[in-house]
Structure formats: structure tokens, C-alpha cells
CSV table of C-alpha atoms in Angstrom, one decimal:
chain,number,residue,atom,x,y,z
A,1,UNK,CA,-48.5,25.6,-23.0
A,2,UNK,CA,-45.0,24.4,-22.5
A,3,UNK,CA,-43.5,27.9,-23.0
A,4,UNK,CA,-45.7,29.2,-20.2
A,5,UNK,CA,-44.3,26.8,-17.6
A,6,UNK,CA,-42.1,28.4,-15.0
A,7,UNK,CA,-38.3,27.5,-15.4
A,8,UNK,CA,-38.3,25.9,-11.9
A,9,UNK,CA,-40.8,23.3,-13.0
A,10,UNK,CA,-38.6,22.3,-16.0
A,11,UNK,CA,-35.6,22.0,-13.8
A,12,UNK,CA,-37.4,19.8,-11.3
A,13,UNK,CA,-38.5,17.5,-14.1
A,14,UNK,CA,-34.9,17.2,-15.3
A,15,UNK,CA,-33.6,16.2,-11.8
A,16,UNK,CA,-36.2,13.6,-11.4
A,17,UNK,CA,-35.4,12.1,-14.8
A,18,UNK,CA,-31.6,11.9,-14.0
A,19,UNK,CA,-32.1,10.5,-10.5
A,20,UNK,CA,-34.4,7.8,-11.7
A,21,UNK,CA,-31.8,6.7,-14.3
A,22,UNK,CA,-29.1,6.1,-11.7
A,23,UNK,CA,-29.3,2.6,-10.3
A,24,UNK,CA,-27.2,-0.3,-9.0
A,25,UNK,CA,-28.3,-3.7,-10.3
A,26,UNK,CA,-25.6,-6.2,-9.5
A,27,UNK,CA,-22.2,-6.7,-7.8
A,28,UNK,CA,-19.7,-9.4,-8.5
A,29,UNK,CA,-18.1,-11.3,-6.8
A,30,UNK,CA,-20.2,-11.5,-3.7
A,31,UNK,CA,-17.4,-13.2,-1.6
A,32,UNK,CA,-13.8,-12.1,-1.0
A,33,UNK,CA,-10.9,-11.6,1.3
A,34,UNK,CA,-11.3,-9.8,4.6
A,35,UNK,CA,-7.8,-8.5,4.1
A,36,UNK,CA,-8.9,-6.4,1.1
A,37,UNK,CA,-7.8,-6.1,-2.6
A,38,UNK,CA,-10.8,-8.0,-4.0
A,39,UNK,CA,-11.8,-6.4,-7.2
A,40,UNK,CA,-15.6,-5.7,-7.4
A,41,UNK,CA,-17.5,-5.1,-10.6
A,42,UNK,CA,-20.6,-3.0,-10.2
A,43,UNK,CA,-23.3,-3.1,-12.9
A,44,UNK,CA,-26.0,-0.5,-13.3
A,45,UNK,CA,-26.9,2.7,-15.1
A,46,UNK,CA,-26.2,6.4,-14.8
A,47,UNK,CA,-22.7,6.2,-13.4
A,48,UNK,CA,-20.3,9.0,-14.1
A,49,UNK,CA,-17.9,8.8,-17.0
A,50,UNK,CA,-14.6,8.7,-15.2
A,51,UNK,CA,-12.7,9.9,-18.2
A,52,UNK,CA,-14.3,13.3,-18.0
A,53,UNK,CA,-12.1,16.4,-17.6
A,54,UNK,CA,-12.1,17.8,-14.1
A,55,UNK,CA,-10.8,21.2,-12.8
A,56,UNK,CA,-9.7,19.7,-9.5
A,57,UNK,CA,-8.6,16.0,-9.6
A,58,UNK,CA,-8.7,15.9,-5.8
A,59,UNK,CA,-12.4,16.8,-5.7
A,60,UNK,CA,-14.1,13.7,-4.0
A,61,UNK,CA,-17.6,14.9,-4.9
A,62,UNK,CA,-16.8,14.5,-8.7
A,63,UNK,CA,-17.3,11.1,-10.3
A,64,UNK,CA,-18.2,7.8,-8.7
A,65,UNK,CA,-17.7,7.0,-5.0
A,66,UNK,CA,-18.3,3.4,-3.7
A,67,UNK,CA,-18.9,2.6,-0.1
A,68,UNK,CA,-19.4,-0.8,1.5
A,69,UNK,CA,-21.8,-0.6,4.5
A,70,UNK,CA,-22.5,-3.2,7.2
A,71,UNK,CA,-24.6,-2.8,10.3
A,72,UNK,CA,-21.7,-1.2,12.2
A,73,UNK,CA,-19.1,-0.1,9.6
A,74,UNK,CA,-18.7,2.0,6.4
A,75,UNK,CA,-15.6,1.3,4.3
A,76,UNK,CA,-14.6,3.0,1.0
A,77,UNK,CA,-14.0,0.8,-2.1
A,78,UNK,CA,-11.2,2.3,-4.2
A,79,UNK,CA,-12.5,3.0,-7.7
A,80,UNK,CA,-10.4,2.1,-10.7
A,81,UNK,CA,-11.2,5.0,-12.9
A,82,UNK,CA,-9.7,3.7,-16.2
A,83,UNK,CA,-12.1,0.7,-16.2
A,84,UNK,CA,-15.2,2.6,-15.3
A,85,UNK,CA,-18.0,4.0,-17.5
A,86,UNK,CA,-21.7,4.8,-17.5
A,87,UNK,CA,-22.9,1.2,-16.8
A,88,UNK,CA,-19.9,-0.3,-14.9
A,89,UNK,CA,-17.7,0.6,-12.0
A,90,UNK,CA,-14.6,-1.4,-10.9
A,91,UNK,CA,-13.3,-0.9,-7.3
A,92,UNK,CA,-10.9,-2.6,-4.9
A,93,UNK,CA,-11.9,-3.5,-1.4
A,94,UNK,CA,-10.0,-2.5,1.8
A,95,UNK,CA,-9.4,-4.7,4.9
A,96,UNK,CA,-12.8,-5.3,6.6
A,97,UNK,CA,-14.0,-7.6,9.4
A,98,UNK,CA,-16.2,-10.6,8.6
A,99,UNK,CA,-19.7,-9.3,7.7
A,100,UNK,CA,-22.2,-8.6,5.0
A,101,UNK,CA,-21.6,-5.2,3.3
A,102,UNK,CA,-24.2,-3.6,1.1
A,103,UNK,CA,-22.7,-1.6,-1.8
A,104,UNK,CA,-23.7,2.1,-2.1
A,105,UNK,CA,-22.7,4.4,-4.9
A,106,UNK,CA,-22.6,8.2,-5.1
A,107,UNK,CA,-22.5,9.9,-8.5
A,108,UNK,CA,-21.0,13.4,-8.5
A,109,UNK,CA,-21.8,13.8,-4.8
A,110,UNK,CA,-25.4,12.5,-5.0
A,111,UNK,CA,-26.1,9.1,-3.5
A,112,UNK,CA,-28.1,6.6,-5.4
A,113,UNK,CA,-31.3,6.1,-3.3
A,114,UNK,CA,-31.9,2.8,-1.5
A,115,UNK,CA,-34.9,2.0,-3.8
A,116,UNK,CA,-32.6,2.0,-6.8
A,117,UNK,CA,-30.1,-0.5,-5.2
A,118,UNK,CA,-31.3,-4.0,-6.3
A,119,UNK,CA,-34.9,-2.7,-6.6
A,120,UNK,CA,-35.0,-1.5,-3.0
A,121,UNK,CA,-34.6,-5.0,-1.4
A,122,UNK,CA,-33.5,-5.1,2.2
A,123,UNK,CA,-29.8,-6.2,2.5
A,124,UNK,CA,-29.9,-7.5,-1.1
A,125,UNK,CA,-27.6,-10.4,-1.8
A,126,UNK,CA,-27.0,-9.4,-5.4
A,127,UNK,CA,-25.8,-5.9,-4.3
A,128,UNK,CA,-23.8,-7.2,-1.2
A,129,UNK,CA,-20.2,-8.3,-0.6
A,130,UNK,CA,-19.3,-10.8,2.1
A,131,UNK,CA,-15.8,-11.2,3.7
A,132,UNK,CA,-15.0,-14.9,4.4
A,133,UNK,CA,-12.0,-16.7,5.7
A,134,UNK,CA,-12.2,-19.3,3.0
A,135,UNK,CA,-11.7,-16.6,0.4
A,136,UNK,CA,-8.8,-15.1,2.2
A,137,UNK,CA,-5.2,-16.2,1.3
A,138,UNK,CA,-3.1,-16.7,4.3
A,139,UNK,CA,0.5,-16.8,5.5
A,140,UNK,CA,0.9,-19.6,8.1
A,141,UNK,CA,4.7,-19.5,8.3
A,142,UNK,CA,7.6,-17.7,6.8
A,143,UNK,CA,11.2,-18.9,6.5
A,144,UNK,CA,13.8,-17.6,7.1
A,145,UNK,CA,12.7,-14.8,9.4
A,146,UNK,CA,15.8,-12.6,8.8
A,147,UNK,CA,18.6,-12.0,6.3
A,148,UNK,CA,20.2,-9.4,4.2
A,149,UNK,CA,18.2,-7.6,1.5
A,150,UNK,CA,17.6,-9.8,-1.5
A,151,UNK,CA,17.0,-12.9,0.6
A,152,UNK,CA,14.9,-15.7,-0.9
A,153,UNK,CA,11.9,-16.3,1.5
A,154,UNK,CA,9.3,-19.1,1.5
A,155,UNK,CA,5.8,-18.9,2.9
A,156,UNK,CA,3.4,-21.7,3.7
A,157,UNK,CA,-0.3,-21.0,3.8
A,158,UNK,CA,-3.7,-21.2,2.1
A,159,UNK,CA,-2.5,-20.1,-1.3
A,160,UNK,CA,-5.3,-21.6,-3.5
A,161,UNK,CA,-3.2,-21.6,-6.7
A,162,UNK,CA,0.1,-22.6,-8.2
A,163,UNK,CA,-0.2,-20.3,-11.3
A,164,UNK,CA,1.5,-17.0,-11.9
A,165,UNK,CA,2.2,-14.9,-14.9
A,166,UNK,CA,1.2,-17.5,-17.5
A,167,UNK,CA,-1.7,-18.3,-19.9
A,168,UNK,CA,-2.6,-21.5,-18.0
A,169,UNK,CA,-6.3,-21.4,-17.5
A,170,UNK,CA,-6.6,-23.4,-14.3
A,171,UNK,CA,-4.5,-24.1,-11.2
A,172,UNK,CA,-3.5,-27.8,-10.8
A,173,UNK,CA,-6.3,-28.1,-8.2
A,174,UNK,CA,-8.9,-27.0,-10.8
A,175,UNK,CA,-9.5,-23.5,-9.5
A,176,UNK,CA,-9.5,-20.5,-11.9
A,177,UNK,CA,-7.2,-18.3,-9.8
A,178,UNK,CA,-3.6,-17.0,-10.1
A,179,UNK,CA,-1.0,-15.0,-8.2
A,180,UNK,CA,-1.0,-11.4,-9.2
A,181,UNK,CA,1.9,-10.0,-7.1
A,182,UNK,CA,3.8,-10.3,-3.9
A,183,UNK,CA,5.3,-7.7,-1.6
A,184,UNK,CA,7.9,-7.6,1.2
A,185,UNK,CA,7.5,-4.2,2.9
A,186,UNK,CA,6.9,-1.7,0.2
A,187,UNK,CA,8.9,-3.5,-2.5
A,188,UNK,CA,8.0,-6.3,-4.9
A,189,UNK,CA,9.0,-9.8,-4.0
A,190,UNK,CA,9.9,-11.6,-7.2
A,191,UNK,CA,8.4,-15.0,-7.9
A,192,UNK,CA,10.4,-15.6,-11.1
A,193,UNK,CA,14.1,-16.2,-11.4
A,194,UNK,CA,15.9,-13.3,-13.1
A,195,UNK,CA,15.5,-13.1,-16.9
A,196,UNK,CA,13.5,-16.3,-17.1
A,197,UNK,CA,9.9,-17.7,-16.8
A,198,UNK,CA,11.0,-20.2,-14.1
A,199,UNK,CA,9.4,-19.9,-10.7
A,200,UNK,CA,11.5,-20.2,-7.6
A,201,UNK,CA,8.9,-22.3,-5.9
A,202,UNK,CA,5.1,-22.3,-6.2
A,203,UNK,CA,3.3,-25.6,-5.4
A,204,UNK,CA,0.3,-27.0,-3.8
A,205,UNK,CA,0.3,-29.9,-1.4
A,206,UNK,CA,-1.8,-32.0,-3.8
A,207,UNK,CA,-4.2,-31.8,-6.8
A,208,UNK,CA,-7.1,-31.4,-4.3
A,209,UNK,CA,-5.4,-29.0,-1.9
A,210,UNK,CA,-5.6,-25.2,-1.5
A,211,UNK,CA,-2.5,-25.3,0.9
A,212,UNK,CA,1.0,-25.0,-0.4
A,213,UNK,CA,4.3,-23.1,-0.6
A,214,UNK,CA,5.4,-19.9,-2.4
A,215,UNK,CA,9.0,-18.6,-2.6
A,216,UNK,CA,10.0,-15.1,-3.8
A,217,UNK,CA,13.2,-13.0,-3.7
A,218,UNK,CA,13.1,-9.7,-2.0
A,219,UNK,CA,14.0,-6.5,-3.8
A,220,UNK,CA,15.4,-3.2,-2.5
A,221,UNK,CA,18.1,-2.4,0.0
A,222,UNK,CA,16.1,-1.2,3.0
A,223,UNK,CA,17.4,-2.5,6.4
A,224,UNK,CA,14.7,-2.9,9.0
A,225,UNK,CA,11.5,-4.8,9.6
A,226,UNK,CA,9.2,-5.9,6.9
A,227,UNK,CA,5.7,-7.4,6.5
A,228,UNK,CA,4.8,-9.7,3.6
A,229,UNK,CA,1.6,-9.7,1.5
A,230,UNK,CA,0.5,-11.3,-1.7
A,231,UNK,CA,-2.6,-10.8,-3.9
A,232,UNK,CA,-4.6,-13.3,-5.9
A,233,UNK,CA,-7.2,-12.5,-8.6
A,234,UNK,CA,-10.7,-13.8,-9.1
A,235,UNK,CA,-12.8,-13.6,-5.9
A,236,UNK,CA,-9.9,-13.7,-3.5
A,237,UNK,CA,-7.6,-10.8,-2.8
A,238,UNK,CA,-4.9,-9.8,-0.4
A,239,UNK,CA,-3.4,-12.3,2.1
A,240,UNK,CA,-3.7,-12.2,5.9
A,241,UNK,CA,-1.0,-13.6,8.2
A,242,UNK,CA,-1.4,-15.7,11.4
A,243,UNK,CA,-0.4,-13.8,14.5
A,244,UNK,CA,2.4,-16.3,15.3
A,245,UNK,CA,4.2,-15.1,12.1
A,246,UNK,CA,4.8,-11.7,13.7
A,247,UNK,CA,7.8,-10.9,15.9
A,248,UNK,CA,8.4,-8.0,18.3
A,249,UNK,CA,11.6,-6.1,17.7
A,250,UNK,CA,13.8,-4.3,20.2
A,251,UNK,CA,12.3,-1.1,18.8
A,252,UNK,CA,8.7,-2.3,19.7
A,253,UNK,CA,7.8,-2.9,16.0
A,254,UNK,CA,5.9,-5.9,14.8
A,255,UNK,CA,7.3,-7.5,11.7
A,256,UNK,CA,7.5,-10.8,9.9
A,257,UNK,CA,11.0,-10.4,8.5
A,258,UNK,CA,14.1,-8.4,9.5
A,259,UNK,CA,16.8,-7.3,7.1
A,260,UNK,CA,20.3,-6.4,8.3
A,261,UNK,CA,23.6,-5.0,6.9
A,262,UNK,CA,26.6,-7.3,6.4
A,263,UNK,CA,30.2,-6.6,7.5
A,264,UNK,CA,32.9,-8.4,5.5
A,265,UNK,CA,36.0,-6.8,6.9
A,266,UNK,CA,37.8,-3.9,8.5
A,267,UNK,CA,41.0,-2.1,7.7
A,268,UNK,CA,43.4,-1.7,9.3
A,269,UNK,CA,43.3,-4.6,11.7
A,270,UNK,CA,45.6,-2.9,14.3
A,271,UNK,CA,45.6,0.5,15.8
A,272,UNK,CA,46.7,2.6,18.8
A,273,UNK,CA,45.1,2.1,22.3
A,274,UNK,CA,45.0,5.9,22.5
A,275,UNK,CA,42.5,6.0,19.6
A,276,UNK,CA,42.6,8.2,16.5
A,277,UNK,CA,42.9,5.3,14.0
A,278,UNK,CA,41.0,5.9,10.8
A,279,UNK,CA,39.0,2.7,10.4
A,280,UNK,CA,37.3,1.5,7.3
A,281,UNK,CA,34.4,-0.9,7.6
A,282,UNK,CA,33.6,-2.9,4.4
A,283,UNK,CA,30.3,-4.6,3.8
A,284,UNK,CA,26.9,-4.3,2.1
A,285,UNK,CA,23.5,-2.5,2.7
A,286,UNK,CA,24.8,0.2,5.0
A,287,UNK,CA,21.3,1.8,5.0
A,288,UNK,CA,20.4,4.9,7.1
A,289,UNK,CA,16.7,5.1,6.3
A,290,UNK,CA,15.5,4.6,9.9
A,291,UNK,CA,18.5,5.9,11.8
A,292,UNK,CA,22.1,7.0,11.3
A,293,UNK,CA,24.8,4.4,11.1
A,294,UNK,CA,26.6,3.6,14.4
A,295,UNK,CA,29.9,1.7,14.8
A,296,UNK,CA,31.3,0.3,18.0
A,297,UNK,CA,34.9,-0.9,18.4
A,298,UNK,CA,35.5,-2.8,21.6
A,299,UNK,CA,32.2,-1.5,22.9
A,300,UNK,CA,33.2,2.1,22.4
A,301,UNK,CA,31.8,4.5,19.8
A,302,UNK,CA,33.8,5.0,16.6
A,303,UNK,CA,33.3,8.6,15.4
A,304,UNK,CA,31.6,8.4,11.9
A,305,UNK,CA,33.4,10.2,9.1
A,306,UNK,CA,31.5,9.0,6.1
A,307,UNK,CA,28.9,6.4,5.1
A,308,UNK,CA,28.3,4.8,1.7
A,309,UNK,CA,26.3,1.7,0.8
A,310,UNK,CA,29.4,-0.6,1.1
A,311,UNK,CA,31.8,1.4,3.2
A,312,UNK,CA,31.9,3.3,6.5
A,313,UNK,CA,34.9,5.3,7.8
A,314,UNK,CA,35.3,6.3,11.4
A,315,UNK,CA,37.9,7.3,14.0
A,316,UNK,CA,38.5,5.0,16.9
A,317,UNK,CA,38.3,6.1,20.6
A,318,UNK,CA,40.9,5.6,23.3
A,319,UNK,CA,40.7,2.1,24.7
A,320,UNK,CA,42.9,0.8,27.5
A,321,UNK,CA,42.2,-2.9,28.2
A,322,UNK,CA,42.0,-4.4,31.8
A,323,UNK,CA,43.7,-7.6,32.8
A,324,UNK,CA,40.4,-9.5,32.5
A,325,UNK,CA,39.9,-8.2,29.0
A,326,UNK,CA,43.4,-9.2,27.9
A,327,UNK,CA,42.5,-12.8,28.9
A,328,UNK,CA,39.2,-12.9,27.0
A,329,UNK,CA,39.1,-15.5,24.2
A,330,UNK,CA,35.5,-14.9,22.9
A,331,UNK,CA,34.1,-11.5,22.0
A,332,UNK,CA,30.6,-10.4,21.3
A,333,UNK,CA,30.3,-9.1,17.8
A,334,UNK,CA,27.8,-9.7,14.9
A,335,UNK,CA,24.3,-11.2,15.2
A,336,UNK,CA,23.4,-14.9,15.3
A,337,UNK,CA,24.5,-18.1,17.1
A,338,UNK,CA,27.2,-20.5,16.2
A,339,UNK,CA,25.8,-24.0,15.9
A,340,UNK,CA,28.1,-27.0,15.7
A,341,UNK,CA,26.6,-30.4,14.7
A,342,UNK,CA,27.8,-34.0,14.8
A,343,UNK,CA,25.8,-36.4,12.8
A,344,UNK,CA,25.5,-40.2,13.6
A,345,UNK,CA,26.7,-39.5,17.1
A,346,UNK,CA,24.9,-41.0,20.1
A,347,UNK,CA,26.1,-39.4,23.3
A,348,UNK,CA,26.1,-41.3,26.6
A,349,UNK,CA,25.6,-38.1,28.5
A,350,UNK,CA,24.8,-34.5,27.4
A,351,UNK,CA,27.9,-33.2,29.1
A,352,UNK,CA,30.0,-35.3,26.6
A,353,UNK,CA,29.1,-32.8,23.9
A,354,UNK,CA,31.1,-30.1,25.5
A,355,UNK,CA,34.3,-32.0,24.7
A,356,UNK,CA,33.5,-32.6,21.1
A,357,UNK,CA,35.6,-30.8,18.5
A,358,UNK,CA,36.0,-30.4,14.7
A,359,UNK,CA,38.0,-33.6,14.3
A,360,UNK,CA,35.1,-35.8,15.4
A,361,UNK,CA,33.3,-37.7,12.6
A,362,UNK,CA,30.1,-36.2,11.2
A,363,UNK,CA,31.1,-32.6,12.1
A,364,UNK,CA,29.8,-29.4,10.4
A,365,UNK,CA,28.8,-26.0,11.6
A,366,UNK,CA,26.6,-23.0,10.6
A,367,UNK,CA,25.5,-19.7,11.9
A,368,UNK,CA,21.8,-19.5,12.7
A,369,UNK,CA,19.9,-16.3,13.1
A,370,UNK,CA,16.8,-17.4,15.0
A,371,UNK,CA,15.2,-20.2,17.1
A,372,UNK,CA,13.6,-22.6,16.9
A,373,UNK,CA,15.7,-24.4,14.3
A,374,UNK,CA,14.4,-27.5,12.3
A,375,UNK,CA,16.9,-30.0,11.0
A,376,UNK,CA,16.7,-32.0,7.8
A,377,UNK,CA,14.9,-35.4,8.2
A,378,UNK,CA,17.9,-37.3,6.7
A,379,UNK,CA,20.0,-36.5,9.8
A,380,UNK,CA,20.0,-39.2,12.5
A,381,UNK,CA,21.4,-39.5,16.0
A,382,UNK,CA,22.7,-35.9,15.8
A,383,UNK,CA,24.3,-33.9,18.6
A,384,UNK,CA,24.5,-30.1,18.6
A,385,UNK,CA,26.2,-27.4,20.5
A,386,UNK,CA,25.0,-23.8,20.0
A,387,UNK,CA,26.8,-20.8,21.5
A,388,UNK,CA,26.3,-17.0,21.4
A,389,UNK,CA,25.6,-13.9,23.4
A,390,UNK,CA,22.2,-12.9,24.6
A,391,UNK,CA,21.6,-9.1,24.5
A,392,UNK,CA,18.3,-8.1,26.3
A,393,UNK,CA,16.4,-5.4,24.4
A,394,UNK,CA,15.2,-3.9,27.7
A,395,UNK,CA,15.4,-4.5,31.4
A,396,UNK,CA,12.9,-7.0,32.7
A,397,UNK,CA,12.2,-10.6,33.6
A,398,UNK,CA,12.7,-13.1,30.8
A,399,UNK,CA,11.5,-16.7,30.4
A,400,UNK,CA,13.4,-19.0,28.1
A,401,UNK,CA,11.6,-22.1,26.8
A,402,UNK,CA,13.4,-25.2,25.7
A,403,UNK,CA,11.9,-27.5,23.1
A,404,UNK,CA,14.1,-30.2,21.8
A,405,UNK,CA,14.4,-33.9,20.7
A,406,UNK,CA,15.3,-35.8,22.8
A,407,UNK,CA,17.3,-34.0,25.5
A,408,UNK,CA,18.9,-30.6,26.0
A,409,UNK,CA,20.6,-28.4,28.5
A,410,UNK,CA,20.9,-24.6,28.8
A,411,UNK,CA,24.0,-22.9,30.3
A,412,UNK,CA,24.2,-19.3,31.2
A,413,UNK,CA,27.1,-17.1,32.2
A,414,UNK,CA,26.5,-13.7,33.8
A,415,UNK,CA,29.6,-12.4,32.2
A,416,UNK,CA,31.2,-12.5,28.8
A,417,UNK,CA,33.4,-15.4,30.0
A,418,UNK,CA,32.3,-18.9,29.0
A,419,UNK,CA,34.2,-20.3,32.0
A,420,UNK,CA,31.6,-18.7,34.3
A,421,UNK,CA,28.7,-20.7,32.8
A,422,UNK,CA,26.3,-22.7,35.0
């Protein structure tokens, strides 16, 4: 009787058998970061063997596809092919809003039916993934906010763990979670000191806290704006940053950190007012990834001849100085503000600070690259004087806020002459 059955009937029986064998039984973990990178393990039957040979590796209909579906959103979960087989799929989540997401699987382009996902239950917990803030690592602050490539940066946030790259079973707060990696921009940010197992800084506030600090050193030579991320294992994932950590650049880009080139000297130091001097600028990180290098000498363009990582040559333009320029004593140049500080100095009036100099007791100075600036707690009765040039990134109305302890004054000059300040 079997030989007399039409071939179509035999084919239909085969399809029903295979479809019935494909099912999703369980998903772990159920909770993770809304910033993504949480690794999900899907348990079931009938999944595609991801090691199979395929004629077109880019064919999305071949193999296993995982999708996380909420009431309003459908988000892919990126499958880790090397760890996937007939009864297990590993995938990494993408950034998703807070919600419940039911996990759906397609095998070779055919979706597993709803009745085979956790036995057909409605929004089943065991086949769902929830994004929660308390499973999302955070960056609450970052310091410093700028520097040359290779700067050591420190973040504070909800880091959950003080373990990285070791066989330690638990963090000091008892949680079984560890740092996997950290990035600044597209490059790794190294948590370990070179050629050692010593961490720069990875610590929790206390044995019961999930808050703490992490320090890492940037890699790469890119000059521009960067965003930082780090990833934890277990049921955590990628970090999210508070909005206050981001800054808007003059190029209308949001970033947490800005790298810049450094100039250490120019040769020769003298040249003709008629221009034509071949000038060599020495420094580091002369990167042209985003835009060509540009050199100004006395505010006028210097015609670029060659650019290398540590050296730029250019030809100066004609420059005839006016009488006012000849009397100038302070010139706009590199970035930052010059801060002078006198410790253990109690001023009778703020205006007294204008007359202080290097010979006064308790004096030291530094260049700062951003405001606000926090001082070490061991300093007492300090007085500061900070000077620099303000270059507006665009025309408009600007509001400057003062926040100081205990008193402060702000002076502005509408020219490059300090004598015109008011």
C-alpha cells in the first residue's frame, strides 16, 4: 500500500515531521542590559547546524535567525555561529528600550510556530527577555574629558564588579560577574598595565556596593571625538552613559572624550615678514582622518608642504604687523586655560588676586582643558587665577555660569588685550 501513495503525500508527511521537531523551550538569562551585548542561550530542538557548508555566506535565509519581539518593536539578536548546534543557539542582544521581548527563531527561513515556543503560552516568561536598568552597567562621569591619544581615563558608574581577566570566581561584592572589555571609540581601552597583570584602577565603593571606578588607557592615534563603552558578562551586557557625560563639539558632534594633537616646537623661530619661510612644526598625533591638517601662523594660513605623524612642513604667508600688534604681550595659541593657584592664602578682597605673582608662598600652576575643575581636598584657603581665550564655535548668544567656593569674579575683554577687561 505504501508504494501506491502519491509522492506528494509522502512529501507532506516529511514536512509535518520536521516542523513538529523544531521548538524553543527555554531562554537564559531573562534579564539584561537595555544597551545590548547580553549573551542569550536558547535551548530547544531542530535548530540548524551552523557549521554546515553554504554556497552564499551572506544568505540570511540559511541557518538560524533570532528576533526579539515586543508589543511595538522587533529587534534582531546576533547569532554566534561557532557556539550553535541542533539544540542550542547563542546570540547577543542589541540596544533595546525597556520592555518584555518574546524570543522567536527561524530555521533556514522557516519560523518556528508560536505553539512550539514554550508550548504556545502567551508571552511566556521562560522564552522572554526583559531589559532592565538594574542590569545595565552605566557611566555616570568620565575624567578627564580630553587629552592626547593614549590618555588614562577614569569612569564612575554602576559597574557591578571589580574583576577582570582572572580566575577569581566572585567579585568582592559577592556577584558572579566580570569585565570582558572596554572601548574608547572603535579601539580597545586597556584595563591592565603593559606587560603585567596589574589593573590601573578597578574598585567598588564597598563590599556591598555595585558602584565604583574603572580606569583604562586609550589605544590608537585617532584625533577627534570618542564615546566610551564597556561590557560585562553574565546577565548584564554593554554600558549606557548618562546624558550629562556627553558634550557637543564645535562640529556638532556628541562625544564623551576629545583627543587632540600636541605641538612641542617649531623651527626656525624667526622668519621674514614677507613670508616664504619654510616652517617645520614638531609634535605628536598629526592625524588627518577627519580633515586635512591646517596650520596658522599669526592667524594667517601656512601653506602645507608635507604631513607626517610627528612633523608638518609649511610655507609662511606675508605678515606685516600693526602698531597695536607690536604692543601685544599675550597671544592666542594652543588649547586650554592657564590656572595659577596659591594655597593657604586668604584674600581680603578678590581683586587682590590680580596682583599675586610666582614669588608668593604656596604658588603653583597648571594648564586645564575644561571646566568645571575640582581641587584636591587637602588644599585649604586657596586662591586661583585662570586666564585664557574664548573662541565661540558659532555666532550666537552665550550664557556663562559661575559655580565656585566661596567667591569668584569673571572678567571679559572684547579684544585680545588683557588691559581692556571689564
